[in-house]
Amino acid sequence: MNNSATTAVKRHKNHHHRRHNGDHQSLIPGLPDDIAQICLNQVKPSTLFFICHSWRNLIYSPSFPPFLSVYALLLATNETKNSANFTDSVQFASFDPISSKWQLLPPPPPDPPLRFLVKHPSFISRNLPIQSVSVSGNLILLAATADQFLPAISRPLIFNPTTKQWSYGPRLAAPRRWCAAGALGNVVYVASGVGSHYNVQVARSVVKWDLDNSSGPNSVWEEISGLKDGKFSREAIEAIGWKGKLCMVNVKGDAAKQGIIYNVGMDTWQEMSEGMLVGWRGPVAAMAEETLYMVDESKGVLRRYDEERDIWVEILENEMLKGAEYVAAAGGRVCVVGGGSTGIVVVDVVAEPPRLVVVETPVGFKVLNIHVLPRMSH
């Protein structure tokens, strides 16, 4: 055996010995790993990612403070055109801003099988909505349309990025679609909507589910003060959690609309202020439930709501924001999906002036909805 081969055998034996004796590469030589991690927790994940493999693995471990990622519901655009596109054309994915890579989420449970009706000849110019919210770091699917225009979801489907697992929430007494869906704190809200047929009681009803009681016999939907009419069952609507309230309008875009606000503490509904309603001209998201951001879909202008003056203040205008369909806000950034739904515009609203970058979506897919949640653990 030559010298190089002998050296290789010795290296293999040493590696084998270290592996079976539980040795591993220290995060910081000379320091216990728990102390080293306390130090590394203060470093930006983007810095740790490019230094070494052990630090790269650390930022994806459950013990490391998770950074934020974009989560998207994606629809395949190369499906054979027929009377309907079902769940096999829908994917759930996460964009990791540190590695700049998309990663598919594990598939939802197969039982019962999800059957989302996304397209239909009666609505050839638009996709049938799949409604979801982000709550307490979880992605929750709440409403969609199934075959024969039936509600597709009878109980919430929950994805936890830390465990990378799906689970179910409590069953809805009246499953619905084209409803108002939103969250405030750890509570999910579903209002109005249509079941298998239009029903005035369902169209006026509002229910909530507290994730703090998400297990055991207390995991139920509770009915709260209802709406005065069924005018909020016309479209899939986002109910935006903001300063202890839920804000929503019943029509999207520039059309004349009705706006209402639910006061959680008082369990009462009130009319939306004139300035907020008039300026609500596109998708809206709340940053940390404190600041409202809206994209004027016809003009491509990002605005922030000024409560004291009851006006929407312009932040920036850009052609890529025109036709905005979905928006999410977290960590000082507003993420916008435009009319083409093939790219995500990310605006750093903390920077002065605001900075804008584009995240390309996976080839062959368009975005049906987005959220900002903690990154997935490895």
Tab-separated table of C-alpha atoms in Angstrom:
chain	number	residue	atom	x	y	z
A	1	MET	CA	0.000	0.000	0.000
A	2	ASN	CA	1.462	3.407	-0.906
A	3	ASN	CA	1.821	6.336	1.507
A	4	SER	CA	-1.239	8.228	0.227
A	5	ALA	CA	-3.428	5.151	0.599
A	6	THR	CA	-2.090	4.540	4.116
A	7	THR	CA	-2.831	8.148	5.052
A	8	ALA	CA	-6.374	7.820	3.698
A	9	VAL	CA	-7.005	4.678	5.764
A	10	LYS	CA	-5.688	6.393	8.923
A	11	ARG	CA	-7.908	9.438	8.244
A	12	HIS	CA	-10.937	7.155	7.807
A	13	LYS	CA	-10.128	5.291	11.048
A	14	ASN	CA	-9.719	8.559	12.977
A	15	HIS	CA	-13.003	9.917	11.592
A	16	HIS	CA	-14.712	6.612	12.440
A	17	HIS	CA	-13.324	6.753	15.989
A	18	ARG	CA	-14.408	10.372	16.547
A	19	ARG	CA	-17.897	9.732	15.152
A	20	HIS	CA	-18.502	6.724	17.378
A	21	ASN	CA	-17.207	8.542	20.433
A	22	GLY	CA	-19.757	11.344	20.002
A	23	ASP	CA	-17.197	14.013	19.070
A	24	HIS	CA	-18.369	16.881	16.889
A	25	GLN	CA	-17.121	20.210	15.647
A	26	SER	CA	-17.477	22.882	18.344
A	27	LEU	CA	-19.362	26.040	17.442
A	28	ILE	CA	-16.502	28.097	18.910
A	29	PRO	CA	-13.315	26.208	19.860
A	30	GLY	CA	-12.658	26.339	23.567
A	31	LEU	CA	-16.256	27.164	24.538
A	32	PRO	CA	-19.128	24.840	25.456
A	33	ASP	CA	-21.761	24.914	22.710
A	34	ASP	CA	-24.452	26.406	24.956
A	35	ILE	CA	-22.198	29.363	25.803
A	36	ALA	CA	-21.079	29.672	22.174
A	37	GLN	CA	-24.664	29.813	20.986
A	38	ILE	CA	-25.449	32.670	23.369
A	39	CYS	CA	-22.711	34.607	21.604
A	40	LEU	CA	-23.726	33.552	18.098
A	41	ASN	CA	-27.377	34.409	18.742
A	42	GLN	CA	-26.328	38.062	18.605
A	43	VAL	CA	-24.879	37.735	15.084
A	44	LYS	CA	-26.941	38.244	11.932
A	45	PRO	CA	-27.987	34.894	10.388
A	46	SER	CA	-26.796	36.136	6.984
A	47	THR	CA	-23.279	36.437	8.419
A	48	LEU	CA	-23.297	33.024	10.103
A	49	PHE	CA	-24.597	31.341	6.946
A	50	PHE	CA	-21.431	32.088	4.957
A	51	ILE	CA	-18.801	31.350	7.641
A	52	CYS	CA	-18.922	27.583	8.181
A	53	HIS	CA	-21.219	24.562	8.018
A	54	SER	CA	-21.706	24.267	11.790
A	55	TRP	CA	-22.883	27.878	12.020
A	56	ARG	CA	-25.053	27.421	8.945
A	57	ASN	CA	-26.698	24.399	10.596
A	58	LEU	CA	-27.131	26.378	13.810
A	59	ILE	CA	-29.330	29.095	12.269
A	60	TYR	CA	-31.814	26.444	11.102
A	61	SER	CA	-31.923	24.585	14.417
A	62	PRO	CA	-34.999	24.915	16.677
A	63	SER	CA	-32.838	26.505	19.405
A	64	PHE	CA	-31.709	29.468	17.253
A	65	PRO	CA	-33.964	32.580	17.094
A	66	PRO	CA	-35.766	32.100	13.760
A	67	PHE	CA	-35.446	34.710	11.034
A	68	LEU	CA	-38.410	35.575	8.823
A	69	SER	CA	-39.177	33.967	5.473
A	70	VAL	CA	-41.818	34.434	2.802
A	71	TYR	CA	-44.393	31.648	2.511
A	72	ALA	CA	-46.403	31.360	-0.673
A	73	LEU	CA	-49.291	29.377	-2.023
A	74	LEU	CA	-48.275	28.558	-5.600
A	75	LEU	CA	-50.380	27.512	-8.584
A	76	ALA	CA	-48.767	25.644	-11.474
A	77	THR	CA	-49.230	27.636	-14.689
A	78	ASN	CA	-48.479	24.802	-17.109
A	79	GLU	CA	-51.465	22.627	-16.234
A	80	THR	CA	-53.587	21.250	-19.069
A	81	LYS	CA	-56.545	23.573	-19.462
A	82	ASN	CA	-59.778	21.789	-18.609
A	83	SER	CA	-62.918	22.484	-16.631
A	84	ALA	CA	-61.100	22.574	-13.307
A	85	ASN	CA	-57.653	22.625	-11.702
A	86	PHE	CA	-57.462	20.784	-8.403
A	87	THR	CA	-54.936	20.383	-5.593
A	88	ASP	CA	-52.323	18.597	-7.664
A	89	SER	CA	-51.576	21.982	-9.269
A	90	VAL	CA	-51.202	23.795	-5.906
A	91	GLN	CA	-47.985	23.827	-3.878
A	92	PHE	CA	-46.943	25.390	-0.577
A	93	ALA	CA	-43.415	26.799	-0.494
A	94	SER	CA	-41.097	28.987	1.564
A	95	PHE	CA	-38.440	31.422	0.335
A	96	ASP	CA	-35.346	31.533	2.535
A	97	PRO	CA	-33.861	35.067	2.282
A	98	ILE	CA	-30.498	33.891	3.654
A	99	SER	CA	-29.832	31.153	1.101
A	100	SER	CA	-32.075	32.812	-1.557
A	101	LYS	CA	-33.741	29.464	-2.251
A	102	TRP	CA	-37.329	28.213	-2.420
A	103	GLN	CA	-38.211	25.091	-0.467
A	104	LEU	CA	-41.453	23.141	-0.758
A	105	LEU	CA	-43.365	22.533	2.453
A	106	PRO	CA	-44.170	18.931	3.376
A	107	PRO	CA	-47.475	17.898	1.770
A	108	PRO	CA	-50.638	18.271	3.865
A	109	PRO	CA	-52.164	15.109	5.372
A	110	PRO	CA	-53.759	12.899	2.699
A	111	ASP	CA	-56.808	12.082	4.804
A	112	PRO	CA	-59.168	13.642	4.075
A	113	PRO	CA	-57.760	14.592	0.655
A	114	LEU	CA	-57.799	18.294	-0.167
A	115	ARG	CA	-59.651	19.138	-3.379
A	116	PHE	CA	-59.316	22.842	-4.198
A	117	LEU	CA	-61.234	24.117	-7.200
A	118	VAL	CA	-59.003	26.887	-8.507
A	119	LYS	CA	-60.396	27.540	-11.985
A	120	HIS	CA	-63.816	27.140	-13.579
A	121	PRO	CA	-65.297	28.236	-16.937
A	122	SER	CA	-67.809	30.443	-15.110
A	123	PHE	CA	-64.904	32.461	-13.655
A	124	ILE	CA	-62.462	32.165	-16.543
A	125	SER	CA	-60.742	35.484	-15.836
A	126	ARG	CA	-59.945	34.814	-12.175
A	127	ASN	CA	-58.816	32.141	-9.749
A	128	LEU	CA	-61.184	30.886	-7.094
A	129	PRO	CA	-59.574	31.962	-3.790
A	130	ILE	CA	-57.847	29.809	-1.201
A	131	GLN	CA	-57.983	31.812	2.029
A	132	SER	CA	-55.274	31.592	4.676
A	133	VAL	CA	-53.927	33.570	7.623
A	134	SER	CA	-50.738	33.650	9.689
A	135	VAL	CA	-51.207	33.319	13.438
A	136	SER	CA	-48.608	32.842	16.198
A	137	GLY	CA	-45.984	31.843	13.655
A	138	ASN	CA	-48.286	29.285	11.982
A	139	LEU	CA	-49.786	29.161	8.491
A	140	ILE	CA	-53.501	28.338	8.665
A	141	LEU	CA	-55.762	27.430	5.734
A	142	LEU	CA	-59.346	28.451	6.409
A	143	ALA	CA	-61.500	28.443	3.289
A	144	ALA	CA	-61.546	27.359	-0.344
A	145	THR	CA	-63.882	25.969	-2.984
A	146	ALA	CA	-64.254	22.273	-3.795
A	147	ASP	CA	-65.999	20.470	-6.638
A	148	GLN	CA	-69.671	21.385	-7.137
A	149	PHE	CA	-68.814	24.750	-5.487
A	150	LEU	CA	-68.859	23.264	-2.004
A	151	PRO	CA	-66.673	24.521	0.869
A	152	ALA	CA	-63.349	22.649	0.627
A	153	ILE	CA	-62.229	23.005	4.259
A	154	SER	CA	-64.359	21.812	7.158
A	155	ARG	CA	-61.686	22.476	9.784
A	156	PRO	CA	-58.531	24.638	9.681
A	157	LEU	CA	-55.345	23.080	8.387
A	158	ILE	CA	-52.300	24.332	10.320
A	159	PHE	CA	-48.617	24.275	9.331
A	160	ASN	CA	-45.990	24.812	12.047
A	161	PRO	CA	-42.613	25.884	10.525
A	162	THR	CA	-40.664	24.828	13.633
A	163	THR	CA	-41.872	21.230	13.604
A	164	LYS	CA	-42.528	21.192	9.821
A	165	GLN	CA	-45.786	19.385	10.529
A	166	TRP	CA	-49.452	19.872	9.581
A	167	SER	CA	-52.315	19.501	12.051
A	168	TYR	CA	-56.039	20.224	12.210
A	169	GLY	CA	-58.024	22.799	14.146
A	170	PRO	CA	-61.597	22.472	15.422
A	171	ARG	CA	-64.398	21.726	12.981
A	172	LEU	CA	-66.448	24.670	11.728
A	173	ALA	CA	-70.172	24.366	12.415
A	174	ALA	CA	-70.791	26.043	9.037
A	175	PRO	CA	-67.868	25.485	6.610
A	176	ARG	CA	-67.784	28.272	4.054
A	177	ARG	CA	-65.975	29.943	1.158
A	178	TRP	CA	-65.766	33.539	-0.121
A	179	CYS	CA	-65.735	34.711	3.488
A	180	ALA	CA	-63.831	37.290	5.522
A	181	ALA	CA	-60.813	35.670	7.186
A	182	GLY	CA	-58.362	37.286	9.556
A	183	ALA	CA	-56.480	37.145	12.824
A	184	LEU	CA	-55.716	39.333	15.813
A	185	GLY	CA	-53.184	38.191	18.380
A	186	ASN	CA	-53.613	34.440	18.758
A	187	VAL	CA	-57.248	34.435	17.639
A	188	VAL	CA	-58.550	33.491	14.189
A	189	TYR	CA	-61.765	35.055	12.853
A	190	VAL	CA	-64.097	33.922	10.059
A	191	ALA	CA	-67.035	36.098	9.049
A	192	SER	CA	-69.832	35.849	6.509
A	193	GLY	CA	-69.268	33.799	3.362
A	194	VAL	CA	-71.205	31.149	1.468
A	195	GLY	CA	-71.627	27.454	2.252
A	196	SER	CA	-73.016	24.945	-0.208
A	197	HIS	CA	-75.760	27.530	-0.875
A	198	TYR	CA	-76.301	31.123	0.200
A	199	ASN	CA	-77.742	31.273	3.698
A	200	VAL	CA	-78.519	34.592	5.359
A	201	GLN	CA	-77.609	33.273	8.825
A	202	VAL	CA	-74.171	32.132	7.627
A	203	ALA	CA	-73.689	35.372	5.652
A	204	ARG	CA	-74.233	37.397	8.840
A	205	SER	CA	-72.416	35.117	11.277
A	206	VAL	CA	-68.944	35.674	12.752
A	207	VAL	CA	-66.951	33.038	14.656
A	208	LYS	CA	-63.572	33.006	16.381
A	209	TRP	CA	-61.054	30.363	17.436
A	210	ASP	CA	-58.445	31.057	20.138
A	211	LEU	CA	-55.193	29.179	19.470
A	212	ASP	CA	-54.311	29.481	23.167
A	213	ASN	CA	-57.058	26.881	23.641
A	214	SER	CA	-56.084	24.893	20.548
A	215	SER	CA	-56.095	21.494	22.220
A	216	GLY	CA	-58.517	19.543	24.342
A	217	PRO	CA	-62.243	20.133	24.836
A	218	ASN	CA	-61.861	23.939	24.791
A	219	SER	CA	-60.732	23.903	21.148
A	220	VAL	CA	-63.914	25.181	19.555
A	221	TRP	CA	-65.210	27.990	17.368
A	222	GLU	CA	-67.161	30.568	19.371
A	223	GLU	CA	-69.841	32.786	17.882
A	224	ILE	CA	-69.484	36.541	18.408
A	225	SER	CA	-71.546	39.590	17.433
A	226	GLY	CA	-72.817	39.122	13.897
A	227	LEU	CA	-72.972	41.467	10.923
A	228	LYS	CA	-76.066	43.560	10.183
A	229	ASP	CA	-76.362	42.134	6.662
A	230	GLY	CA	-74.786	39.626	4.263
A	231	LYS	CA	-72.908	42.109	2.068
A	232	PHE	CA	-69.535	40.660	3.070
A	233	SER	CA	-70.138	37.327	1.311
A	234	ARG	CA	-69.465	38.731	-2.184
A	235	GLU	CA	-65.706	38.157	-2.324
A	236	ALA	CA	-62.889	36.513	-0.413
A	237	ILE	CA	-61.938	39.236	2.058
A	238	GLU	CA	-58.994	39.849	4.373
A	239	ALA	CA	-59.990	40.947	7.877
A	240	ILE	CA	-56.928	42.948	8.993
A	241	GLY	CA	-55.953	42.839	12.677
A	242	TRP	CA	-54.921	46.320	13.813
A	243	LYS	CA	-54.676	47.863	17.308
A	244	GLY	CA	-57.197	45.532	18.923
A	245	LYS	CA	-59.602	45.736	15.989
A	246	LEU	CA	-60.461	43.928	12.769
A	247	CYS	CA	-60.800	46.082	9.643
A	248	MET	CA	-62.397	44.912	6.400
A	249	VAL	CA	-64.138	46.123	3.263
A	250	ASN	CA	-66.601	44.085	1.206
A	251	VAL	CA	-65.302	44.831	-2.322
A	252	LYS	CA	-61.752	44.881	-3.666
A	253	GLY	CA	-60.115	47.535	-5.855
A	254	ASP	CA	-61.434	51.030	-6.657
A	255	ALA	CA	-65.138	50.132	-6.662
A	256	ALA	CA	-67.544	51.702	-4.164
A	257	LYS	CA	-67.432	49.636	-1.024
A	258	GLN	CA	-68.651	49.269	2.529
A	259	GLY	CA	-66.125	49.196	5.375
A	260	ILE	CA	-66.586	48.035	8.945
A	261	ILE	CA	-64.392	47.629	12.036
A	262	TYR	CA	-64.810	45.098	14.833
A	263	ASN	CA	-63.729	46.161	18.336
A	264	VAL	CA	-62.517	42.950	19.965
A	265	GLY	CA	-62.642	44.260	23.535
A	266	MET	CA	-66.228	45.518	23.222
A	267	ASP	CA	-67.519	42.817	20.827
A	268	THR	CA	-69.102	45.512	18.652
A	269	TRP	CA	-69.047	46.533	14.981
A	270	GLN	CA	-68.814	50.104	13.730
A	271	GLU	CA	-68.553	51.877	10.395
A	272	MET	CA	-65.068	52.485	9.038
A	273	SER	CA	-63.890	56.110	9.067
A	274	GLU	CA	-64.326	57.988	5.791
A	275	GLY	CA	-60.628	58.564	5.148
A	276	MET	CA	-59.688	54.949	5.759
A	277	LEU	CA	-62.513	53.664	3.540
A	278	VAL	CA	-61.992	56.091	0.637
A	279	GLY	CA	-58.254	55.367	0.515
A	280	TRP	CA	-58.638	51.581	0.786
A	281	ARG	CA	-57.898	50.896	-2.896
A	282	GLY	CA	-56.057	47.614	-2.851
A	283	PRO	CA	-54.733	44.848	-0.595
A	284	VAL	CA	-53.889	45.855	2.988
A	285	ALA	CA	-51.610	44.327	5.631
A	286	ALA	CA	-50.693	45.319	9.184
A	287	MET	CA	-47.108	45.415	10.455
A	288	ALA	CA	-47.082	43.883	13.958
A	289	GLU	CA	-50.795	44.792	14.145
A	290	GLU	CA	-49.736	48.424	14.640
A	291	THR	CA	-49.226	50.013	11.202
A	292	LEU	CA	-51.464	49.546	8.156
A	293	TYR	CA	-49.940	49.399	4.671
A	294	MET	CA	-51.980	49.448	1.457
A	295	VAL	CA	-51.054	49.133	-2.213
A	296	ASP	CA	-53.210	51.177	-4.600
A	297	GLU	CA	-53.551	48.493	-7.243
A	298	SER	CA	-54.473	50.832	-10.112
A	299	LYS	CA	-51.692	53.391	-9.488
A	300	GLY	CA	-48.973	51.145	-8.070
A	301	VAL	CA	-48.523	53.259	-4.933
A	302	LEU	CA	-47.628	51.894	-1.493
A	303	ARG	CA	-49.267	53.909	1.306
A	304	ARG	CA	-49.328	53.937	5.108
A	305	TYR	CA	-52.432	54.820	7.125
A	306	ASP	CA	-52.157	57.911	9.363
A	307	GLU	CA	-54.806	57.427	12.040
A	308	GLU	CA	-54.613	60.956	13.457
A	309	ARG	CA	-55.272	62.618	10.094
A	310	ASP	CA	-57.424	59.756	8.739
A	311	ILE	CA	-55.488	59.647	5.467
A	312	TRP	CA	-53.234	57.224	3.575
A	313	VAL	CA	-49.718	58.663	3.182
A	314	GLU	CA	-47.677	57.772	0.086
A	315	ILE	CA	-44.423	55.872	0.656
A	316	LEU	CA	-43.382	55.094	-2.910
A	317	GLU	CA	-44.736	54.516	-6.412
A	318	ASN	CA	-43.488	51.809	-8.745
A	319	GLU	CA	-44.807	50.156	-11.911
A	320	MET	CA	-44.210	46.710	-10.397
A	321	LEU	CA	-46.818	47.446	-7.710
A	322	LYS	CA	-49.616	47.952	-10.231
A	323	GLY	CA	-52.278	45.278	-10.179
A	324	ALA	CA	-51.307	44.256	-6.635
A	325	GLU	CA	-53.324	41.261	-5.457
A	326	TYR	CA	-51.740	40.151	-2.193
A	327	VAL	CA	-49.663	41.866	0.466
A	328	ALA	CA	-47.965	40.820	3.722
A	329	ALA	CA	-45.977	42.882	6.222
A	330	ALA	CA	-43.458	41.923	8.918
A	331	GLY	CA	-39.949	42.712	10.101
A	332	GLY	CA	-39.901	46.187	8.543
A	333	ARG	CA	-40.723	44.889	5.057
A	334	VAL	CA	-43.868	44.897	2.958
A	335	CYS	CA	-44.165	42.035	0.439
A	336	VAL	CA	-46.407	42.582	-2.584
A	337	VAL	CA	-47.617	40.228	-5.306
A	338	GLY	CA	-48.547	42.100	-8.474
A	339	GLY	CA	-51.056	41.331	-11.205
A	340	GLY	CA	-48.786	38.853	-12.981
A	341	SER	CA	-48.281	36.938	-9.719
A	342	THR	CA	-44.893	35.666	-10.932
A	343	GLY	CA	-42.685	37.765	-8.651
A	344	ILE	CA	-42.793	39.184	-5.128
A	345	VAL	CA	-41.812	42.820	-4.623
A	346	VAL	CA	-40.231	43.365	-1.200
A	347	VAL	CA	-40.143	46.947	0.089
A	348	ASP	CA	-37.915	47.855	3.049
A	349	VAL	CA	-40.104	50.561	4.603
A	350	VAL	CA	-37.639	51.175	7.449
A	351	ALA	CA	-34.870	52.313	5.096
A	352	GLU	CA	-34.668	55.968	4.073
A	353	PRO	CA	-35.497	56.180	1.267
A	354	PRO	CA	-37.410	52.866	1.102
A	355	ARG	CA	-35.569	50.142	-0.815
A	356	LEU	CA	-37.187	47.712	-3.226
A	357	VAL	CA	-36.070	44.243	-4.376
A	358	VAL	CA	-37.834	41.510	-6.329
A	359	VAL	CA	-37.973	37.832	-5.346
A	360	GLU	CA	-38.544	35.634	-8.380
A	361	THR	CA	-41.057	32.848	-7.854
A	362	PRO	CA	-40.279	29.287	-8.944
A	363	VAL	CA	-40.470	28.824	-12.708
A	364	GLY	CA	-43.867	27.558	-13.847
A	365	PHE	CA	-45.805	28.869	-10.835
A	366	LYS	CA	-47.830	31.954	-9.940
A	367	VAL	CA	-48.589	33.162	-6.419
A	368	LEU	CA	-52.077	32.743	-4.937
A	369	ASN	CA	-51.257	34.193	-1.516
A	370	ILE	CA	-48.277	35.136	0.660
A	371	HIS	CA	-47.400	35.336	4.350
A	372	VAL	CA	-44.303	36.195	6.367
A	373	LEU	CA	-43.485	33.600	9.012
A	374	PRO	CA	-40.456	32.179	10.863
A	375	ARG	CA	-38.141	30.074	8.710
A	376	MET	CA	-38.513	26.314	8.699
A	377	SER	CA	-36.239	24.290	10.962
A	378	HIS	CA	-33.947	21.638	9.511
